[in-house]
Amino acid sequence: MRQRMDGVTEYIGRLDHQVKLRGLRIELGEIEARLLEHPQVREASVQVHEGKYLVGYLVLQESTQAWRDALSAHLLAHLPDYMVPAQWVLLERMPLSPNGKLDRKALPAPDASVHERRFVAARNPLEQTLVAVWREILEVEQVGVEDNFFESGGHSLLVLMLKERIRKAVGVELSVSQLMLHPTVAGQAACLEGSAGRSLIVRLNSQTQGTPLYLFHPSYGSVHCYKAIALALREQRPVMGVMCRALAEEGSEVPAWAAMVEDYTAQLLKAQPEGPFRLAGWSLGGNLAMEVAYGLEQAGRQVECVGWIDASPPQWVKPFWDTAVMVDERDVSANDRRVELLEVMFPESSQHIHAQWSALQRAGAEESEQWTEFSRWAEQNLGERFHELKDELLGGHEAQISWEVDRILGQRLHDADFKAIKAPISCWWAALSRTGVHRQLIETTMLEVTGQSAIERSVLIETSHDRLIDNAEFVRSFAAAMA
């Protein structure tokens, strides 16, 4: 596809170029159309290289230093992670056939060295079993025990398949959180053998240079939401996620707020014995970032900055909380929560999912009938991906744990507070959220407690609280501030 100077999109290839990659049907034209929405892109073609990963071929209006990160963040704001090209190739012009159509055979091969990594073969029967599972799921010929599952083409849906295949292969089940914490064959083998460490820190990109940025979990305890940020900063600095212990360790309870802050502070000090820190968090994660920053500074360590991403103020800020509408958790049904999870797992279809469920609820049928009808709709419109998720995620034990963690962390937030930190604070707000509406109140109160003269930056993004963290404008602003 290409965009003319008058804004009209011209199609220079097939309109129905659908492919299947690792069990998922992907409309390459949909990715190309999203790329052309970005002002930097003049022409775009997305191809599958050797059946292994997506490559984006681009002709840009003007090449800037951070174009890769900007385009990846733009796609992540509209498409699931597995539809973001793993590699990009810049061209002066697209190769065309004599009849003016895209000549795919003339597109240059991507740089193979980008996907090369140090290969470490399986060293024992357990690792050999896991390697076989990975090869089957990722549909690749070679897997090393130090390869990263997500950098090898894995994504949020394939994690669920990996969990089930490992259970069948070795008779032991690893949780999704354990697979996230240990994204290598070696790490998963150690986890199965009970020798894995008890760290709550998840490496979200492969960068090893620069001051690490630690992102704290929001109320649902996981750090999946920060993938767009990690991708945008992969050339600048390591990005780590800090997840809730109740998700990482089966049987663990959600600690009291003070104990949680103390635990996370100790985790960071252990993971990084020297050097400065950068901290940030979305929603409840912003409250954690500020209090952990205080703990690190009390331990004599430097915190270069704290990012407060649309987080609520402490309970004692009455003008904010007195106007809040509290939802009784007992009024939220299991099916409502399942639909919420589906909206997270299928962001490109979230509006359709919400509209369909709302329509079924308005129809007034019994709750069981509503879910049966919704499942029938989802099977037809979401396809194989919904089928993979339905039993494991929607009816599984982990979904129940996630909902309970969300409920309890919401209660723990009552004990959060502002702290007198030295680190400069930057704020990002969602214009359509209550926190965004009351941002001046929150920032003024924050400055009174911290003793600082000003917030370093305050950025308002025209979106809702729930959509802020993967909003392309937010990701660009946040990445520029943290680069």
PDB file of C-alpha atoms in Angstrom, residues 169-329:
ATOM      1  CA  ALA A 169       4.817 -33.126  28.418  1.00  0.00           C
ATOM      2  CA  VAL A 170       6.172 -33.247  31.978  1.00  0.00           C
ATOM      3  CA  GLY A 171       3.067 -33.623  34.156  1.00  0.00           C
ATOM      4  CA  VAL A 172       3.736 -30.393  36.073  1.00  0.00           C
ATOM      5  CA  GLU A 173       1.938 -27.076  35.514  1.00  0.00           C
ATOM      6  CA  LEU A 174       3.675 -23.712  35.422  1.00  0.00           C
ATOM      7  CA  SER A 175       1.517 -20.619  35.821  1.00  0.00           C
ATOM      8  CA  VAL A 176       1.462 -17.872  33.206  1.00  0.00           C
ATOM      9  CA  SER A 177       3.250 -15.648  35.715  1.00  0.00           C
ATOM     10  CA  GLN A 178       6.033 -18.208  36.134  1.00  0.00           C
ATOM     11  CA  LEU A 179       6.441 -18.419  32.369  1.00  0.00           C
ATOM     12  CA  MET A 180       6.670 -14.629  32.226  1.00  0.00           C
ATOM     13  CA  LEU A 181       9.243 -14.502  35.016  1.00  0.00           C
ATOM     14  CA  HIS A 182      11.307 -17.242  33.361  1.00  0.00           C
ATOM     15  CA  PRO A 183      11.058 -16.692  29.577  1.00  0.00           C
ATOM     16  CA  THR A 184      13.894 -19.115  28.670  1.00  0.00           C
ATOM     17  CA  VAL A 185      14.079 -22.912  28.517  1.00  0.00           C
ATOM     18  CA  ALA A 186      16.784 -22.829  31.175  1.00  0.00           C
ATOM     19  CA  GLY A 187      14.661 -20.676  33.455  1.00  0.00           C
ATOM     20  CA  GLN A 188      11.553 -22.790  32.995  1.00  0.00           C
ATOM     21  CA  ALA A 189      13.514 -25.983  33.637  1.00  0.00           C
ATOM     22  CA  ALA A 190      14.882 -24.494  36.864  1.00  0.00           C
ATOM     23  CA  CYS A 191      11.351 -23.489  37.820  1.00  0.00           C
ATOM     24  CA  LEU A 192      10.084 -27.040  37.243  1.00  0.00           C
ATOM     25  CA  GLU A 193      12.940 -28.414  39.350  1.00  0.00           C
ATOM     26  CA  GLY A 194      12.217 -25.958  42.149  1.00  0.00           C
ATOM     27  CA  SER A 195      15.578 -24.203  41.874  1.00  0.00           C
ATOM     28  CA  ALA A 196      14.404 -20.946  40.310  1.00  0.00           C
ATOM     29  CA  GLY A 197      14.991 -17.760  42.257  1.00  0.00           C
ATOM     30  CA  ARG A 198      12.247 -15.830  44.055  1.00  0.00           C
ATOM     31  CA  SER A 199      12.718 -12.593  42.156  1.00  0.00           C
ATOM     32  CA  LEU A 200       9.604 -10.643  41.176  1.00  0.00           C
ATOM     33  CA  ILE A 201      11.458  -8.723  38.469  1.00  0.00           C
ATOM     34  CA  VAL A 202      10.562  -9.461  34.845  1.00  0.00           C
ATOM     35  CA  ARG A 203      12.932  -8.424  32.058  1.00  0.00           C
ATOM     36  CA  LEU A 204      10.719  -6.686  29.484  1.00  0.00           C
ATOM     37  CA  ASN A 205      13.363  -5.994  26.833  1.00  0.00           C
ATOM     38  CA  SER A 206      16.847  -7.284  26.015  1.00  0.00           C
ATOM     39  CA  GLN A 207      18.792  -4.029  26.472  1.00  0.00           C
ATOM     40  CA  THR A 208      21.622  -4.279  29.021  1.00  0.00           C
ATOM     41  CA  GLN A 209      23.152  -0.789  28.854  1.00  0.00           C
ATOM     42  CA  GLY A 210      21.920   2.363  30.588  1.00  0.00           C
ATOM     43  CA  THR A 211      20.124   3.094  33.850  1.00  0.00           C
ATOM     44  CA  PRO A 212      17.374   0.463  34.233  1.00  0.00           C
ATOM     45  CA  LEU A 213      13.744   1.595  34.303  1.00  0.00           C
ATOM     46  CA  TYR A 214      11.582  -0.370  36.760  1.00  0.00           C
ATOM     47  CA  LEU A 215       7.824  -0.359  36.112  1.00  0.00           C
ATOM     48  CA  PHE A 216       5.519  -1.421  38.961  1.00  0.00           C
ATOM     49  CA  HIS A 217       2.384  -3.472  38.457  1.00  0.00           C
ATOM     50  CA  PRO A 218      -1.102  -1.896  38.506  1.00  0.00           C
ATOM     51  CA  SER A 219      -3.956  -3.396  40.521  1.00  0.00           C
ATOM     52  CA  TYR A 220      -4.170  -6.668  38.608  1.00  0.00           C
ATOM     53  CA  GLY A 221      -0.619  -7.516  39.636  1.00  0.00           C
ATOM     54  CA  SER A 222       0.912  -8.294  36.239  1.00  0.00           C
ATOM     55  CA  VAL A 223       3.248  -6.253  34.030  1.00  0.00           C
ATOM     56  CA  HIS A 224       2.040  -7.332  30.567  1.00  0.00           C
ATOM     57  CA  CYS A 225       0.669  -3.825  30.074  1.00  0.00           C
ATOM     58  CA  TYR A 226       4.161  -2.308  29.756  1.00  0.00           C
ATOM     59  CA  LYS A 227       5.219  -4.112  26.565  1.00  0.00           C
ATOM     60  CA  ALA A 228       4.780  -1.016  24.363  1.00  0.00           C
ATOM     61  CA  ILE A 229       7.005   1.043  26.665  1.00  0.00           C
ATOM     62  CA  ALA A 230       9.661  -1.682  26.776  1.00  0.00           C
ATOM     63  CA  LEU A 231       9.639  -1.914  22.998  1.00  0.00           C
ATOM     64  CA  ALA A 232       9.909   1.862  22.581  1.00  0.00           C
ATOM     65  CA  LEU A 233      12.966   1.977  24.897  1.00  0.00           C
ATOM     66  CA  ARG A 234      14.738  -1.169  23.751  1.00  0.00           C
ATOM     67  CA  GLU A 235      17.561   0.839  22.139  1.00  0.00           C
ATOM     68  CA  GLN A 236      18.002   3.176  25.139  1.00  0.00           C
ATOM     69  CA  ARG A 237      17.843   1.261  28.423  1.00  0.00           C
ATOM     70  CA  PRO A 238      16.763  -1.956  30.166  1.00  0.00           C
ATOM     71  CA  VAL A 239      13.087  -2.007  31.133  1.00  0.00           C
ATOM     72  CA  MET A 240      12.062  -4.258  34.029  1.00  0.00           C
ATOM     73  CA  GLY A 241       8.627  -5.035  35.407  1.00  0.00           C
ATOM     74  CA  VAL A 242       7.937  -5.665  39.092  1.00  0.00           C
ATOM     75  CA  MET A 243       4.985  -8.013  39.507  1.00  0.00           C
ATOM     76  CA  CYS A 244       2.879  -8.912  42.532  1.00  0.00           C
ATOM     77  CA  ARG A 245       4.134 -11.806  44.662  1.00  0.00           C
ATOM     78  CA  ALA A 246       0.628 -13.272  44.889  1.00  0.00           C
ATOM     79  CA  LEU A 247       0.742 -13.904  41.124  1.00  0.00           C
ATOM     80  CA  ALA A 248       4.370 -15.016  40.991  1.00  0.00           C
ATOM     81  CA  GLU A 249       4.213 -17.583  43.799  1.00  0.00           C
ATOM     82  CA  GLU A 250       1.314 -19.987  44.119  1.00  0.00           C
ATOM     83  CA  GLY A 251      -0.254 -19.840  47.549  1.00  0.00           C
ATOM     84  CA  SER A 252       1.192 -16.433  48.391  1.00  0.00           C
ATOM     85  CA  GLU A 253      -1.152 -13.758  49.656  1.00  0.00           C
ATOM     86  CA  VAL A 254      -1.173 -10.091  48.731  1.00  0.00           C
ATOM     87  CA  PRO A 255       0.943  -8.408  51.436  1.00  0.00           C
ATOM     88  CA  ALA A 256      -0.070  -5.340  53.387  1.00  0.00           C
ATOM     89  CA  TRP A 257       0.904  -2.121  51.605  1.00  0.00           C
ATOM     90  CA  ALA A 258       3.936  -1.327  53.798  1.00  0.00           C
ATOM     91  CA  ALA A 259       5.218  -4.909  53.526  1.00  0.00           C
ATOM     92  CA  MET A 260       4.772  -4.830  49.748  1.00  0.00           C
ATOM     93  CA  VAL A 261       6.762  -1.604  49.419  1.00  0.00           C
ATOM     94  CA  GLU A 262       9.503  -3.006  51.677  1.00  0.00           C
ATOM     95  CA  ASP A 263       9.598  -6.229  49.631  1.00  0.00           C
ATOM     96  CA  TYR A 264       9.922  -4.408  46.310  1.00  0.00           C
ATOM     97  CA  THR A 265      12.583  -2.072  47.656  1.00  0.00           C
ATOM     98  CA  ALA A 266      14.622  -5.076  48.794  1.00  0.00           C
ATOM     99  CA  GLN A 267      14.107  -6.770  45.409  1.00  0.00           C
ATOM    100  CA  LEU A 268      15.548  -3.760  43.571  1.00  0.00           C
ATOM    101  CA  LEU A 269      18.494  -3.382  45.934  1.00  0.00           C
ATOM    102  CA  LYS A 270      19.342  -7.054  45.462  1.00  0.00           C
ATOM    103  CA  ALA A 271      18.922  -6.969  41.682  1.00  0.00           C
ATOM    104  CA  GLN A 272      21.020  -3.809  41.341  1.00  0.00           C
ATOM    105  CA  PRO A 273      23.669  -3.501  44.085  1.00  0.00           C
ATOM    106  CA  GLU A 274      25.058  -0.274  42.616  1.00  0.00           C
ATOM    107  CA  GLY A 275      24.101   2.520  40.258  1.00  0.00           C
ATOM    108  CA  PRO A 276      21.026   4.753  39.961  1.00  0.00           C
ATOM    109  CA  PHE A 277      17.400   3.729  39.359  1.00  0.00           C
ATOM    110  CA  ARG A 278      14.509   5.035  37.298  1.00  0.00           C
ATOM    111  CA  LEU A 279      11.015   4.165  38.529  1.00  0.00           C
ATOM    112  CA  ALA A 280       7.504   4.540  37.146  1.00  0.00           C
ATOM    113  CA  GLY A 281       4.083   2.965  37.295  1.00  0.00           C
ATOM    114  CA  TRP A 282       0.608   3.187  35.856  1.00  0.00           C
ATOM    115  CA  SER A 283      -2.424   3.464  38.151  1.00  0.00           C
ATOM    116  CA  LEU A 284      -1.594   1.756  41.478  1.00  0.00           C
ATOM    117  CA  GLY A 285       1.916   1.217  40.077  1.00  0.00           C
ATOM    118  CA  GLY A 286       2.532   4.972  40.314  1.00  0.00           C
ATOM    119  CA  ASN A 287       1.840   4.897  44.048  1.00  0.00           C
ATOM    120  CA  LEU A 288       4.272   1.997  44.414  1.00  0.00           C
ATOM    121  CA  ALA A 289       6.940   3.797  42.364  1.00  0.00           C
ATOM    122  CA  MET A 290       6.895   6.830  44.662  1.00  0.00           C
ATOM    123  CA  GLU A 291       7.076   4.831  47.893  1.00  0.00           C
ATOM    124  CA  VAL A 292       9.808   2.496  46.624  1.00  0.00           C
ATOM    125  CA  ALA A 293      11.747   5.575  45.489  1.00  0.00           C
ATOM    126  CA  TYR A 294      11.562   6.842  49.060  1.00  0.00           C
ATOM    127  CA  GLY A 295      12.836   3.496  50.364  1.00  0.00           C
ATOM    128  CA  LEU A 296      15.739   3.466  47.923  1.00  0.00           C
ATOM    129  CA  GLU A 297      16.708   7.031  48.834  1.00  0.00           C
ATOM    130  CA  GLN A 298      16.565   6.155  52.528  1.00  0.00           C
ATOM    131  CA  ALA A 299      19.005   3.325  51.724  1.00  0.00           C
ATOM    132  CA  GLY A 300      21.405   5.900  50.274  1.00  0.00           C
ATOM    133  CA  ARG A 301      20.696   5.158  46.610  1.00  0.00           C
ATOM    134  CA  GLN A 302      20.009   7.613  43.779  1.00  0.00           C
ATOM    135  CA  VAL A 303      16.680   7.645  41.958  1.00  0.00           C
ATOM    136  CA  GLU A 304      17.007   9.661  38.752  1.00  0.00           C
ATOM    137  CA  CYS A 305      13.276  10.131  38.208  1.00  0.00           C
ATOM    138  CA  VAL A 306       9.798   8.896  39.125  1.00  0.00           C
ATOM    139  CA  GLY A 307       7.019   8.543  36.542  1.00  0.00           C
ATOM    140  CA  TRP A 308       3.464   8.940  37.882  1.00  0.00           C
ATOM    141  CA  ILE A 309       1.082   7.578  35.224  1.00  0.00           C
ATOM    142  CA  ASP A 310      -2.550   8.539  35.958  1.00  0.00           C
ATOM    143  CA  ALA A 311      -2.363   7.271  39.548  1.00  0.00           C
ATOM    144  CA  SER A 312      -4.791   8.222  42.309  1.00  0.00           C
ATOM    145  CA  PRO A 313      -3.781  10.325  45.345  1.00  0.00           C
ATOM    146  CA  PRO A 314      -3.788   9.051  48.954  1.00  0.00           C
ATOM    147  CA  GLN A 315      -7.112   8.590  50.731  1.00  0.00           C
ATOM    148  CA  TRP A 316      -6.601  11.717  52.815  1.00  0.00           C
ATOM    149  CA  VAL A 317      -6.946  13.902  49.689  1.00  0.00           C
ATOM    150  CA  LYS A 318     -10.665  14.290  50.418  1.00  0.00           C
ATOM    151  CA  PRO A 319     -11.660  16.580  47.501  1.00  0.00           C
ATOM    152  CA  PHE A 320     -10.727  13.728  45.154  1.00  0.00           C
ATOM    153  CA  TRP A 321     -12.138  10.741  47.010  1.00  0.00           C
ATOM    154  CA  ASP A 322     -15.344  12.387  48.230  1.00  0.00           C
ATOM    155  CA  THR A 323     -16.544  12.568  44.618  1.00  0.00           C
ATOM    156  CA  ALA A 324     -15.553   9.003  43.736  1.00  0.00           C
ATOM    157  CA  VAL A 325     -18.230   6.485  42.760  1.00  0.00           C
ATOM    158  CA  MET A 326     -17.363   3.241  44.513  1.00  0.00           C
ATOM    159  CA  VAL A 327     -18.349  -0.038  42.855  1.00  0.00           C
ATOM    160  CA  ASP A 328     -19.459  -2.929  45.045  1.00  0.00           C
ATOM    161  CA  GLU A 329     -17.394  -5.916  43.904  1.00  0.00           C
TER     162      GLU A 329
END
